[in-house]
Amino acid sequence: FKPINPIFGFRGRSPIEKEKTLDVSKVARFVASGAICSSIAHFSLTPLDVVKTKSQTKPDVYNLGIVGNFKKVLEEEGASTFLDGWAPTF
C-alpha cells in the first residue's frame, strides 16, 4: 500500500510517467501568458527607469529622492515623459 499524495499522485512513481505532451494550444497559451506578464512588468517599471536615468544624468537637478523626482518630472515635463523609451524596448 502506497499513500496517495493529492498533488503528485502515488509515491514512488517514476517522474517520467508525469511528463505531458505539449500541443500547439498549450504552447500558444504559454507564449501569450509570458508576453502579457512581461509587458505588464515592462510597462509598470519604465517610469521608474526614466526617473532613475534622469537622476543619474542630471544629479544636480534631480536630487529630491525618488518621490520628489517623480513629482518634478510630472510637473515640468508631463505624464507622457514617464513612457519615454517604452516602445523601443518593447
Short mmCIF file of C-alpha atoms in Angstrom, two decimals:
data_model
loop_
_atom_site.label_atom_id
_atom_site.label_comp_id
_atom_site.label_asym_id
_atom_site.label_seq_id
_atom_site.Cartn_x
_atom_site.Cartn_y
_atom_site.Cartn_z
CA PHE A 1 0.00 0.00 0.00
CA LYS A 2 1.39 3.38 -1.03
CA PRO A 3 -0.20 6.57 0.29
CA ILE A 4 -1.63 8.94 -2.30
CA ASN A 5 -0.28 12.45 -2.43
CA PRO A 6 -3.04 14.71 -3.84
CA ILE A 7 -0.55 16.84 -5.75
CA PHE A 8 1.97 14.35 -7.06
CA GLY A 9 -0.01 11.09 -7.13
CA PHE A 10 1.32 7.82 -5.78
CA ARG A 11 4.65 7.98 -4.01
CA GLY A 12 7.43 6.17 -5.73
CA ARG A 13 6.15 6.61 -9.26
CA SER A 14 8.69 7.45 -11.88
CA PRO A 15 8.75 11.13 -12.82
CA ILE A 16 8.81 10.12 -16.48
CA GLU A 17 5.23 8.94 -16.12
CA LYS A 18 4.24 12.51 -15.22
CA GLU A 19 5.53 14.04 -18.44
CA LYS A 20 2.80 15.61 -20.53
CA THR A 21 2.84 16.24 -24.23
CA LEU A 22 2.75 19.81 -25.40
CA ASP A 23 0.41 20.62 -28.21
CA VAL A 24 0.13 23.86 -30.13
CA SER A 25 -2.64 25.31 -27.96
CA LYS A 26 -0.63 24.82 -24.75
CA VAL A 27 2.48 26.37 -26.26
CA ALA A 28 0.41 29.31 -27.54
CA ARG A 29 -1.03 29.83 -24.05
CA PHE A 30 2.46 29.77 -22.52
CA VAL A 31 3.72 32.27 -25.08
CA ALA A 32 0.70 34.55 -24.59
CA SER A 33 0.93 34.46 -20.80
CA GLY A 34 4.66 35.23 -20.91
CA ALA A 35 4.12 38.10 -23.31
CA ILE A 36 1.31 39.57 -21.22
CA CYS A 37 3.23 39.27 -17.95
CA SER A 38 6.44 40.74 -19.32
CA SER A 39 4.54 43.59 -20.98
CA ILE A 40 2.83 44.48 -17.71
CA ALA A 41 6.14 44.39 -15.84
CA HIS A 42 7.90 46.44 -18.51
CA PHE A 43 5.07 48.99 -18.74
CA SER A 44 4.99 49.45 -14.97
CA LEU A 45 8.76 49.72 -14.49
CA THR A 46 9.51 52.12 -17.36
CA PRO A 47 8.53 55.23 -15.34
CA LEU A 48 10.89 54.18 -12.57
CA ASP A 49 13.67 53.71 -15.11
CA VAL A 50 13.00 57.16 -16.61
CA VAL A 51 13.29 58.84 -13.21
CA LYS A 52 16.40 56.78 -12.36
CA THR A 53 18.07 57.76 -15.63
CA LYS A 54 17.26 61.44 -15.12
CA SER A 55 18.64 61.24 -11.57
CA GLN A 56 21.86 59.69 -12.87
CA THR A 57 22.40 62.02 -15.81
CA LYS A 58 21.47 65.27 -14.00
CA PRO A 59 22.16 64.74 -10.30
CA ASP A 60 22.28 68.47 -9.60
CA VAL A 61 18.74 68.97 -10.98
CA TYR A 62 17.07 65.73 -9.84
CA ASN A 63 18.22 65.44 -6.24
CA LEU A 64 14.90 65.24 -4.37
CA GLY A 65 14.70 61.49 -3.85
CA ILE A 66 12.57 59.12 -5.85
CA VAL A 67 9.16 60.57 -4.92
CA GLY A 68 10.33 64.16 -5.31
CA ASN A 69 11.88 63.37 -8.66
CA PHE A 70 8.65 61.73 -9.84
CA LYS A 71 6.74 64.88 -8.89
CA LYS A 72 9.32 67.12 -10.55
CA VAL A 73 9.24 65.18 -13.83
CA LEU A 74 5.44 65.17 -13.76
CA GLU A 75 5.23 68.94 -13.19
CA GLU A 76 7.99 70.00 -15.58
CA GLU A 77 7.69 67.51 -18.45
CA GLY A 78 4.23 65.95 -18.15
CA ALA A 79 2.98 62.42 -17.67
CA SER A 80 3.91 61.27 -21.18
CA THR A 81 7.58 61.58 -20.24
CA PHE A 82 7.25 58.55 -17.98
CA LEU A 83 6.70 56.36 -21.03
CA ASP A 84 9.73 57.61 -22.95
CA GLY A 85 11.70 54.61 -24.07
CA TRP A 86 8.82 52.15 -23.63
CA ALA A 87 8.14 51.47 -27.31
CA PRO A 88 11.75 50.88 -28.49
CA THR A 89 12.44 48.35 -25.77
CA PHE A 90 9.11 46.56 -26.20
#
